[in-house]
Structure formats: C-alpha cells, structure tokens
C-alpha cells in the first residue's frame, strides 16, 4: 500500500513526453556565437520546442576539457559542454552537424554521444545534421526526425523552417558586418555591443516575412543613430580562421571586439550564412578564394584552410593593413594554412598577419598585449607606405552601404 503512494522517479523529459505525446521533442544545439537566433527559428518553425543553450562559459569549458580526449580539438570540448548544459535544462534531442571529414569534425557527433551516455545521460537522442553537401538534401531527414507532425504538415513546416532559417542567418551576418564597421567609429565604448545584443533579440522576436524584409533598415538605423566620430580613418583588418573559433566570442576571447575597440575596422566574411551558401554551391565569393588559393593548396583539406589562404591574398590585394588568423590549438588544417602564409605568402604579399591559437588556457591579457603591439606595427606601416590608391573598396553590398552611411554626415 505504502509502496503505491511513492511517486516513481521520472525525468523531466519523460514527463513532458508523457503529457504532450511521444512525438514531442525538446531540441537543442551547440553554440556558435549569435547564430542561436537562426538555429532556434529553424527548429521552432519545424514545430519543436527549443532550448537555446546557455552562453558558453567557464563551466562549459571545464566540463568539456575534463571529459574529452586530451588532444581532440577545442570546438569538440566547447560543444560537448554546451550539450551537457542543454541536457541539464531538459533537452532530450541534440542536433549536431556532421560531415564526412576530411578532418576530425567527421567523428564529433558519434564520440560526443558516446561520452555523454557513458556519463549517465541516457534519455536523449543525438540527431546528426548532414552538411557535407546540402544539395543532397539529407538535412531534410533531420527536420523530419525532429518534426512532431506525421502528415503533410511536416513538409510545409520544413519549408517554412528553411526559409526563416536562411533569412535570419543572413541578417545575423549583416549585424556582424555592421558591427565590424561601426565599432571603429563609436564615441562611447560599448554602444556597438549594446546595439548588437538589442538587434539579436529583436531579430529573434521578428517572426513575419515582412518584418524580416525590413530588418536591414532597422540594422542601419540603429547603428547610424549612435554617437560616431566620422572623421576617423581607421586601420582595416581582415579576420579569418576556423569557423567555430571565429564565430563564438567566448572561445576567441572576443577578438573582433578587441580590434574594434582599439579603432580598427574589422572585416570578417566568414559567417554561418556564408558557410551554408558554400554548401549549397551558391557562394561565388568562396569560389573566388578557392581560385586564389589553388596555386598554393589545390584542394580542401578540412577546416577553413583553403579559404583562409584565398582570403589572405584577396585582402592583401585590396590594400588591407593587417590580417588575423584564429584557430583551435592542434587544428591540422589551420596549422597548414598558417605554415603556407608564413613561409610563402607573407613574402609574396607582405600583409602583416597575427595568429591566435586558442584552447582552454588562452588568457585575455597576453592577447591584448599582442593585439596592441600588432596595431602599433600596422599603424607604422601605414604611415610609411600609405598608398591611398592601393586601398580598394572592399566588402559585400551591405558592407559598402554601412561604410557610406558612416561617411555620409
Ligand atoms: S577544422 Fe580543425 S578544429 Fe575543426 S574539426 Fe577539423 S581539425 Fe578540429
């Protein structure tokens, strides 16, 4: 009798599944900077409940470092920590991008699932999101697997999810582009960061196509309303590197912000949208980088290696003042890019370059000293060799619009 009164132990996931039906899932995904907005809409429009992972933090990294193979790359450790946080908050379905290599990324999902299960997290599924070639449309299977619908609705919700995802990913890229330009002119330090955060939350809350269509104007208006010193002639720095490290500010110690606050215009073409377009074979900008890199590296060897090389050459040709290459410690493809730039391209193109290799031991102060020294160097170089003719207009249409806005008044 007394036994009947004891409530059997039930996890939060099992409880929600019971009351909402077995098809209901609570989905989460790893962090990649501001791109949570696009991923959230992707699964919400597909009909799922979503848990946005809490921002990557010290405990996330601690967990990842403690439970990952010692020499695995840093993004593996950071993302497994994000998964652990999401599971603790009640997620029962994790989605992780997978590829067929060519580097260690190919085995992230299966090893992470195994580690989490060995640690006692048994009530979850890790669903791979196939991203090797998006034109095979294997990624649609992930949408169907996470969809609560079994009838025609799963097709309409998958189309809706894809449209909103692409639009929000593009607008997130635009926010990143504007951030890189406007921060170099801000009068009050911190204004740009505040506007970026406001815009991301506004974008998250905008759920109509009309609202998204007008969102670029909102981005421009908000940045342009800041107090700006429009007389500045900032140094132009290109930022490139491995995708997770480049986009997640906690793991790259917010390198973009640091350069901006020291008065540099930061041009970073790498974004989630840029990657998706590449995987849909529609990214002609990346094809240009591949063309430039071809004499030095004829094939994709993983990471962003080939494109980092192409981008270094492209930015040197456009008269940039400096180039920053960020990558995770032990990342084989990016170390290859670094070697090619140092031993060959630096001598040919003479664009100063600063490398950052990030892991859990990276510290802010050492990084700041290196950035300040680098800026002194490129400032001196500009004074000595300043050739206005060589400084070509650079950036996509939206980037050029932002530059015109800054110079307008
Ligand atoms: S690109 Fe580098 S960091 Fe990313 S999975 Fe491959 S080896 Fe690891």
Short mmCIF file of C-alpha atoms and ligand atoms in Angstrom, two decimals:
data_model
loop_
_atom_site.label_atom_id
_atom_site.label_comp_id
_atom_site.label_asym_id
_atom_site.label_seq_id
_atom_site.Cartn_x
_atom_site.Cartn_y
_atom_site.Cartn_z
CA UNK A 1 0.00 0.00 0.00
CA UNK A 2 2.72 2.42 1.09
CA UNK A 3 4.62 1.36 -2.00
CA UNK A 4 1.75 2.62 -4.21
CA UNK A 5 1.98 6.09 -2.70
CA UNK A 6 5.60 6.57 -3.71
CA UNK A 7 5.82 8.52 -6.97
CA UNK A 8 8.14 6.62 -9.29
CA UNK A 9 11.19 8.66 -10.38
CA UNK A 10 10.57 10.21 -13.77
CA UNK A 11 12.84 12.58 -15.65
CA UNK A 12 11.64 15.96 -16.89
CA UNK A 13 12.00 14.73 -20.47
CA UNK A 14 9.84 11.64 -19.85
CA UNK A 15 7.27 13.74 -18.03
CA UNK A 16 6.88 16.26 -20.89
CA UNK A 17 6.80 13.44 -23.42
CA UNK A 18 4.01 11.77 -21.46
CA UNK A 19 1.78 14.80 -21.22
CA UNK A 20 2.31 16.04 -24.77
CA UNK A 21 2.52 12.77 -26.68
CA UNK A 22 5.51 10.66 -27.65
CA UNK A 23 6.32 12.67 -30.77
CA UNK A 24 7.11 15.82 -28.78
CA UNK A 25 10.78 16.65 -28.56
CA UNK A 26 12.80 19.30 -26.82
CA UNK A 27 15.59 20.19 -29.16
CA UNK A 28 18.91 21.90 -28.55
CA UNK A 29 22.11 22.56 -30.49
CA UNK A 30 25.64 23.81 -29.74
CA UNK A 31 26.60 27.49 -29.53
CA UNK A 32 28.14 29.34 -32.44
CA UNK A 33 28.05 32.98 -31.34
CA UNK A 34 24.97 34.94 -32.46
CA UNK A 35 23.71 32.12 -34.70
CA UNK A 36 21.45 30.72 -31.97
CA UNK A 37 18.80 33.06 -33.45
CA UNK A 38 18.80 31.19 -36.79
CA UNK A 39 19.01 27.70 -35.27
CA UNK A 40 16.21 28.49 -32.84
CA UNK A 41 13.87 29.55 -35.62
CA UNK A 42 14.88 26.50 -37.71
CA UNK A 43 13.55 24.08 -35.11
CA UNK A 44 10.69 26.21 -33.79
CA UNK A 45 9.19 26.68 -37.26
CA UNK A 46 9.54 22.93 -37.66
CA UNK A 47 7.18 22.53 -34.72
CA UNK A 48 9.68 21.64 -31.98
CA UNK A 49 10.14 23.06 -28.53
CA UNK A 50 13.64 24.54 -28.37
CA UNK A 51 16.09 25.03 -25.55
CA UNK A 52 18.67 27.64 -26.50
CA UNK A 53 21.97 26.55 -24.95
CA UNK A 54 23.18 28.91 -22.26
CA UNK A 55 26.08 31.05 -23.50
CA UNK A 56 29.38 29.16 -23.43
CA UNK A 57 31.10 29.87 -20.12
CA UNK A 58 33.90 28.72 -17.84
CA UNK A 59 31.96 25.71 -16.55
CA UNK A 60 31.05 24.62 -20.08
CA UNK A 61 34.73 24.54 -21.00
CA UNK A 62 35.73 22.86 -17.71
CA UNK A 63 33.26 20.05 -18.36
CA UNK A 64 34.43 19.67 -21.96
CA UNK A 65 38.09 19.57 -21.02
CA UNK A 66 37.53 17.06 -18.24
CA UNK A 67 35.52 14.59 -20.31
CA UNK A 68 37.03 14.84 -23.80
CA UNK A 69 40.08 13.07 -25.21
CA UNK A 70 43.06 15.27 -24.32
CA UNK A 71 44.23 16.02 -27.86
CA UNK A 72 40.89 16.48 -29.53
CA UNK A 73 40.29 19.96 -30.95
CA UNK A 74 38.92 22.76 -28.79
CA UNK A 75 35.50 23.10 -30.52
CA UNK A 76 34.79 19.47 -29.58
CA UNK A 77 35.35 20.32 -25.90
CA UNK A 78 33.30 23.52 -26.02
CA UNK A 79 30.33 21.95 -27.84
CA UNK A 80 30.12 18.86 -25.61
CA UNK A 81 29.92 21.30 -22.68
CA UNK A 82 27.03 23.11 -24.44
CA UNK A 83 25.25 19.76 -24.86
CA UNK A 84 25.64 18.93 -21.19
CA UNK A 85 24.11 22.32 -20.25
CA UNK A 86 21.22 21.74 -22.64
CA UNK A 87 20.52 18.25 -21.26
CA UNK A 88 20.55 19.63 -17.71
CA UNK A 89 17.95 22.20 -18.78
CA UNK A 90 15.64 19.48 -20.10
CA UNK A 91 16.58 18.94 -23.75
CA UNK A 92 16.02 15.39 -24.98
CA UNK A 93 17.16 15.81 -28.58
CA UNK A 94 20.51 17.23 -29.59
CA UNK A 95 21.31 18.16 -33.15
CA UNK A 96 24.91 18.24 -34.32
CA UNK A 97 26.25 18.92 -37.80
CA UNK A 98 28.24 16.06 -39.30
CA UNK A 99 30.49 15.80 -42.30
CA UNK A 100 32.44 13.01 -43.93
CA UNK A 101 35.72 14.60 -42.83
CA UNK A 102 38.27 15.37 -44.05
CA UNK A 103 39.42 16.36 -40.55
CA UNK A 104 38.31 15.34 -37.04
CA UNK A 105 34.94 17.04 -37.43
CA UNK A 106 33.74 13.82 -39.08
CA UNK A 107 33.56 11.99 -35.74
CA UNK A 108 32.43 14.76 -33.35
CA UNK A 109 28.76 13.71 -33.13
CA UNK A 110 29.22 9.97 -32.54
CA UNK A 111 32.03 10.40 -29.96
CA UNK A 112 30.16 13.14 -28.10
CA UNK A 113 27.04 10.97 -27.92
CA UNK A 114 29.09 8.06 -26.56
CA UNK A 115 30.80 10.20 -23.91
CA UNK A 116 27.53 11.73 -22.70
CA UNK A 117 25.87 8.30 -22.48
CA UNK A 118 28.87 6.91 -20.55
CA UNK A 119 28.42 9.80 -18.12
CA UNK A 120 24.86 8.71 -17.42
CA UNK A 121 22.85 10.91 -19.78
CA UNK A 122 20.74 8.13 -21.22
CA UNK A 123 17.47 9.81 -22.12
CA UNK A 124 18.43 11.71 -25.21
CA UNK A 125 18.94 11.26 -28.90
CA UNK A 126 21.71 12.90 -30.87
CA UNK A 127 20.46 13.51 -34.39
CA UNK A 128 23.14 14.22 -36.98
CA UNK A 129 22.57 17.10 -39.38
CA UNK A 130 24.24 16.07 -42.62
CA UNK A 131 26.10 19.08 -44.04
CA UNK A 132 28.68 17.52 -46.37
CA UNK A 133 26.76 18.65 -49.45
CA UNK A 134 23.47 20.40 -48.76
CA UNK A 135 22.27 19.77 -52.31
CA UNK A 136 21.80 16.08 -51.44
CA UNK A 137 19.00 17.33 -49.14
CA UNK A 138 19.95 14.75 -46.48
CA UNK A 139 19.49 17.54 -43.92
CA UNK A 140 15.73 17.40 -44.59
CA UNK A 141 15.75 14.00 -42.85
CA UNK A 142 16.87 15.78 -39.66
CA UNK A 143 13.90 18.12 -39.93
CA UNK A 144 11.54 15.16 -40.42
CA UNK A 145 13.10 13.28 -37.49
CA UNK A 146 12.55 16.23 -35.17
CA UNK A 147 9.12 17.12 -36.53
CA UNK A 148 6.09 16.41 -34.33
CA UNK A 149 3.94 16.01 -37.47
CA UNK A 150 3.49 12.84 -39.50
CA UNK A 151 1.11 14.15 -42.19
CA UNK A 152 1.57 16.77 -44.95
CA UNK A 153 2.24 19.38 -42.25
CA UNK A 154 5.80 18.16 -41.86
CA UNK A 155 6.54 19.25 -45.45
CA UNK A 156 5.06 22.71 -45.03
CA UNK A 157 6.77 23.23 -41.68
CA UNK A 158 10.12 22.07 -43.15
CA UNK A 159 9.84 24.63 -45.97
CA UNK A 160 8.87 27.37 -43.53
CA UNK A 161 11.74 26.41 -41.19
CA UNK A 162 14.24 26.59 -44.05
CA UNK A 163 13.05 29.99 -45.31
CA UNK A 164 13.11 31.59 -41.86
CA UNK A 165 16.46 29.98 -41.05
CA UNK A 166 18.13 31.35 -44.19
CA UNK A 167 16.68 34.82 -43.70
CA UNK A 168 17.70 35.05 -40.06
CA UNK A 169 21.17 33.62 -40.77
CA UNK A 170 21.68 36.29 -43.47
CA UNK A 171 20.50 39.08 -41.16
CA UNK A 172 22.80 37.81 -38.40
CA UNK A 173 25.65 38.09 -40.90
CA UNK A 174 24.55 41.67 -41.68
CA UNK A 175 24.59 42.56 -37.98
CA UNK A 176 28.12 41.11 -37.75
CA UNK A 177 29.19 43.14 -40.81
CA UNK A 178 27.78 46.41 -39.46
CA UNK A 179 29.33 45.72 -36.04
CA UNK A 180 32.78 45.38 -37.64
CA UNK A 181 32.45 48.77 -39.37
CA UNK A 182 30.64 50.93 -36.80
CA UNK A 183 32.66 49.94 -33.74
CA UNK A 184 35.73 51.61 -35.24
CA UNK A 185 33.90 54.96 -35.14
CA UNK A 186 31.97 54.71 -31.85
CA UNK A 187 32.35 57.65 -29.46
CA UNK A 188 31.12 55.81 -26.38
CA UNK A 189 32.77 52.46 -25.88
CA UNK A 190 30.18 49.71 -25.51
CA UNK A 191 27.47 51.31 -27.70
CA UNK A 192 28.09 48.88 -30.56
CA UNK A 193 27.95 45.84 -28.28
CA UNK A 194 24.68 47.05 -26.76
CA UNK A 195 23.14 47.58 -30.20
CA UNK A 196 24.28 44.16 -31.42
CA UNK A 197 22.60 42.49 -28.43
CA UNK A 198 19.41 44.53 -28.90
CA UNK A 199 19.31 43.67 -32.60
CA UNK A 200 19.77 39.95 -31.97
CA UNK A 201 16.84 39.92 -29.57
CA UNK A 202 14.73 41.96 -31.98
CA UNK A 203 15.60 39.54 -34.77
CA UNK A 204 14.66 36.61 -32.56
CA UNK A 205 11.27 38.19 -31.92
CA UNK A 206 10.61 39.05 -35.58
CA UNK A 207 8.57 36.19 -36.94
CA UNK A 208 6.91 37.54 -40.05
CA UNK A 209 8.41 37.63 -43.51
CA UNK A 210 7.51 41.29 -43.82
CA UNK A 211 9.33 42.09 -40.60
CA UNK A 212 12.41 40.25 -41.82
CA UNK A 213 12.28 42.02 -45.19
CA UNK A 214 12.54 45.39 -43.42
CA UNK A 215 15.11 44.31 -40.87
CA UNK A 216 18.15 45.59 -42.77
CA UNK A 217 16.78 49.10 -42.44
CA UNK A 218 16.39 48.55 -38.69
CA UNK A 219 20.07 47.46 -38.50
CA UNK A 220 21.29 50.51 -40.41
CA UNK A 221 19.07 52.96 -38.50
CA UNK A 222 20.11 51.66 -35.09
CA UNK A 223 23.83 51.76 -35.85
CA UNK A 224 23.62 55.11 -37.60
CA UNK A 225 21.88 56.67 -34.60
CA UNK A 226 24.95 56.02 -32.43
CA UNK A 227 27.37 58.83 -31.49
CA UNK A 228 30.08 58.41 -34.10
CA UNK A 229 33.36 60.15 -34.79
CA UNK A 230 33.07 60.22 -38.57
CA UNK A 231 36.42 61.95 -39.07
CA UNK A 232 38.44 58.83 -38.21
CA UNK A 233 40.39 56.94 -40.83
CA UNK A 234 40.60 53.51 -39.17
CA UNK A 235 43.00 50.71 -39.98
CA UNK A 236 41.38 47.88 -41.94
CA UNK A 237 41.89 44.41 -40.52
CA UNK A 238 40.67 41.12 -42.01
CA UNK A 239 39.59 38.36 -39.63
CA UNK A 240 39.54 34.75 -40.68
CA UNK A 241 40.03 31.23 -39.36
CA UNK A 242 38.30 28.05 -38.25
CA UNK A 243 34.53 28.56 -38.20
CA UNK A 244 33.59 27.69 -34.60
CA UNK A 245 36.52 29.59 -33.08
CA UNK A 246 35.90 32.59 -35.35
CA UNK A 247 32.19 32.86 -34.57
CA UNK A 248 31.99 32.01 -30.87
CA UNK A 249 33.16 35.06 -28.87
CA UNK A 250 33.72 33.20 -25.58
CA UNK A 251 36.29 30.85 -27.08
CA UNK A 252 38.05 33.51 -29.19
CA UNK A 253 38.11 35.94 -26.23
CA UNK A 254 36.06 38.29 -28.40
CA UNK A 255 38.92 39.14 -30.72
CA UNK A 256 36.60 41.10 -33.04
CA UNK A 257 35.51 43.41 -30.26
CA UNK A 258 39.09 43.94 -29.08
CA UNK A 259 40.26 45.10 -32.51
CA UNK A 260 37.18 47.31 -32.90
CA UNK A 261 37.67 48.98 -29.53
CA UNK A 262 41.25 49.75 -30.48
CA UNK A 263 39.96 51.64 -33.52
CA UNK A 264 40.16 49.08 -36.34
CA UNK A 265 37.54 48.39 -38.98
CA UNK A 266 37.07 44.62 -38.82
CA UNK A 267 36.11 42.73 -41.99
CA UNK A 268 35.02 39.16 -41.36
CA UNK A 269 33.36 37.47 -44.30
CA UNK A 270 33.05 34.13 -42.53
CA UNK A 271 29.57 33.51 -41.13
CA UNK A 272 27.05 30.72 -40.79
CA UNK A 273 25.19 32.03 -43.84
CA UNK A 274 28.42 32.16 -45.84
CA UNK A 275 29.07 28.50 -44.93
CA UNK A 276 25.52 27.39 -45.82
CA UNK A 277 25.69 29.14 -49.20
CA UNK A 278 29.01 27.41 -49.85
CA UNK A 279 27.47 24.04 -49.04
CA UNK A 280 24.60 24.85 -51.42
CA UNK A 281 27.21 25.58 -54.13
CA UNK A 282 26.00 29.16 -54.38
CA UNK A 283 28.89 31.00 -52.77
CA UNK A 284 30.85 32.65 -55.59
CA UNK A 285 32.83 34.68 -53.13
CA UNK A 286 34.29 31.46 -51.67
CA UNK A 287 34.88 30.11 -55.15
CA UNK A 288 37.00 33.22 -55.77
CA UNK A 289 39.03 32.43 -52.63
CA UNK A 290 39.45 28.83 -53.85
CA UNK A 291 40.72 30.16 -57.16
CA UNK A 292 43.26 32.42 -55.42
CA UNK A 293 44.40 29.61 -53.11
CA UNK A 294 44.72 26.96 -55.81
CA UNK A 295 48.41 27.52 -56.72
CA UNK A 296 49.35 27.09 -53.04
CA UNK A 297 46.81 24.47 -51.95
CA UNK A 298 44.87 22.70 -54.70
CA UNK A 299 42.21 21.01 -52.57
CA UNK A 300 40.04 21.27 -49.47
CA UNK A 301 41.86 19.62 -46.58
CA UNK A 302 39.30 20.49 -43.92
CA UNK A 303 38.52 23.45 -41.70
CA UNK A 304 38.79 26.77 -43.49
CA UNK A 305 42.34 26.20 -44.69
CA UNK A 306 41.80 26.79 -48.39
CA UNK A 307 39.60 29.85 -47.86
CA UNK A 308 41.91 31.40 -45.26
CA UNK A 309 44.70 31.28 -47.83
CA UNK A 310 42.47 32.79 -50.53
CA UNK A 311 41.23 35.46 -48.16
CA UNK A 312 44.76 36.43 -47.13
CA UNK A 313 45.66 37.02 -50.79
CA UNK A 314 42.40 38.83 -51.52
CA UNK A 315 42.78 41.19 -48.56
CA UNK A 316 46.42 41.85 -49.40
CA UNK A 317 45.38 42.79 -52.95
CA UNK A 318 42.68 45.12 -51.56
CA UNK A 319 45.27 47.08 -49.56
CA UNK A 320 44.29 45.93 -46.07
CA UNK A 321 46.52 46.94 -43.16
CA UNK A 322 46.53 43.61 -41.33
CA UNK A 323 45.17 40.08 -41.21
CA UNK A 324 44.24 37.95 -38.19
CA UNK A 325 44.07 34.17 -38.33
CA UNK A 326 42.37 32.37 -35.42
CA UNK A 327 42.26 28.63 -34.98
CA UNK A 328 41.97 25.96 -32.30
CA UNK A 329 45.16 24.53 -30.82
CA UNK A 330 46.02 21.25 -32.66
CA UNK A 331 43.78 22.06 -35.66
CA UNK A 332 45.63 20.39 -38.51
CA UNK A 333 44.06 22.24 -41.49
CA UNK A 334 44.51 25.70 -39.95
CA UNK A 335 48.11 24.99 -38.92
CA UNK A 336 48.71 24.10 -42.58
CA UNK A 337 47.22 27.46 -43.64
CA UNK A 338 49.45 29.23 -41.13
CA UNK A 339 52.55 27.49 -42.45
CA UNK A 340 51.74 28.38 -46.07
CA UNK A 341 51.07 32.02 -45.16
CA UNK A 342 54.23 32.35 -43.04
CA UNK A 343 56.64 30.55 -45.35
CA UNK A 344 55.34 31.65 -48.71
CA UNK A 345 52.53 34.18 -48.95
CA UNK A 346 53.88 36.65 -46.40
CA UNK A 347 56.98 37.10 -48.57
CA UNK A 348 54.90 37.48 -51.73
CA UNK A 349 52.14 39.79 -50.46
CA UNK A 350 53.69 41.45 -47.39
CA UNK A 351 50.41 41.76 -45.48
CA UNK A 352 51.19 41.71 -41.72
CA UNK A 353 49.49 38.76 -40.03
CA UNK A 354 48.74 37.89 -36.42
CA UNK A 355 47.97 34.31 -35.41
CA UNK A 356 45.92 33.17 -32.44
CA UNK A 357 45.80 29.54 -31.41
CA UNK A 358 43.01 29.13 -28.84
CA UNK A 359 42.46 26.50 -26.18
CA UNK A 360 41.20 26.43 -22.59
CA UNK A 361 44.46 28.00 -21.39
CA UNK A 362 44.20 31.16 -23.53
CA UNK A 363 44.32 34.36 -21.46
CA UNK A 364 42.96 37.83 -22.21
CA UNK A 365 45.92 39.91 -21.04
CA UNK A 366 48.53 38.18 -23.20
CA UNK A 367 46.20 38.51 -26.14
CA UNK A 368 45.59 42.23 -25.54
CA UNK A 369 49.36 42.90 -25.43
CA UNK A 370 49.85 41.09 -28.72
CA UNK A 371 46.98 42.98 -30.36
CA UNK A 372 48.31 46.35 -29.18
CA UNK A 373 51.79 45.55 -30.48
CA UNK A 374 50.31 44.41 -33.81
CA UNK A 375 48.28 47.61 -34.15
CA UNK A 376 51.41 49.71 -33.47
CA UNK A 377 53.15 47.79 -36.22
CA UNK A 378 50.45 48.20 -38.84
CA UNK A 379 49.94 51.86 -37.94
CA UNK A 380 53.65 52.49 -38.51
CA UNK A 381 53.46 50.60 -41.78
CA UNK A 382 50.52 52.68 -42.96
CA UNK A 383 52.32 55.95 -42.19
CA UNK A 384 55.40 54.77 -44.03
CA UNK A 385 53.84 53.17 -47.10
CA UNK A 386 50.43 54.83 -47.21
CA UNK A 387 49.14 54.44 -50.73
CA UNK A 388 45.51 55.52 -50.89
CA UNK A 389 45.25 54.12 -54.41
CA UNK A 390 46.05 50.63 -53.15
CA UNK A 391 43.21 50.75 -50.59
CA UNK A 392 40.37 49.39 -52.66
CA UNK A 393 36.69 49.35 -51.73
CA UNK A 394 36.02 46.03 -50.08
CA UNK A 395 33.05 44.07 -48.82
CA UNK A 396 29.63 42.92 -49.90
CA UNK A 397 26.79 45.25 -50.84
CA UNK A 398 25.59 45.67 -47.25
CA UNK A 399 29.13 46.36 -46.00
CA UNK A 400 29.57 49.13 -48.59
CA UNK A 401 26.21 50.60 -47.57
CA UNK A 402 27.39 50.74 -43.94
CA UNK A 403 30.65 52.43 -44.95
CA UNK A 404 28.73 55.03 -46.98
CA UNK A 405 26.46 55.69 -44.01
CA UNK A 406 29.43 56.37 -41.73
CA UNK A 407 31.00 58.71 -44.26
CA UNK A 408 27.72 60.45 -45.15
CA UNK A 409 27.46 63.20 -42.49
S1 LIG B 1 38.74 22.15 -38.59
FE1 LIG B 1 40.30 21.88 -37.04
S2 LIG B 1 39.21 22.26 -35.14
FE2 LIG B 1 37.66 21.87 -36.66
S3 LIG B 1 37.33 19.67 -36.50
FE3 LIG B 1 38.85 19.96 -38.10
S4 LIG B 1 40.81 19.70 -37.04
FE4 LIG B 1 39.25 20.06 -35.49
#
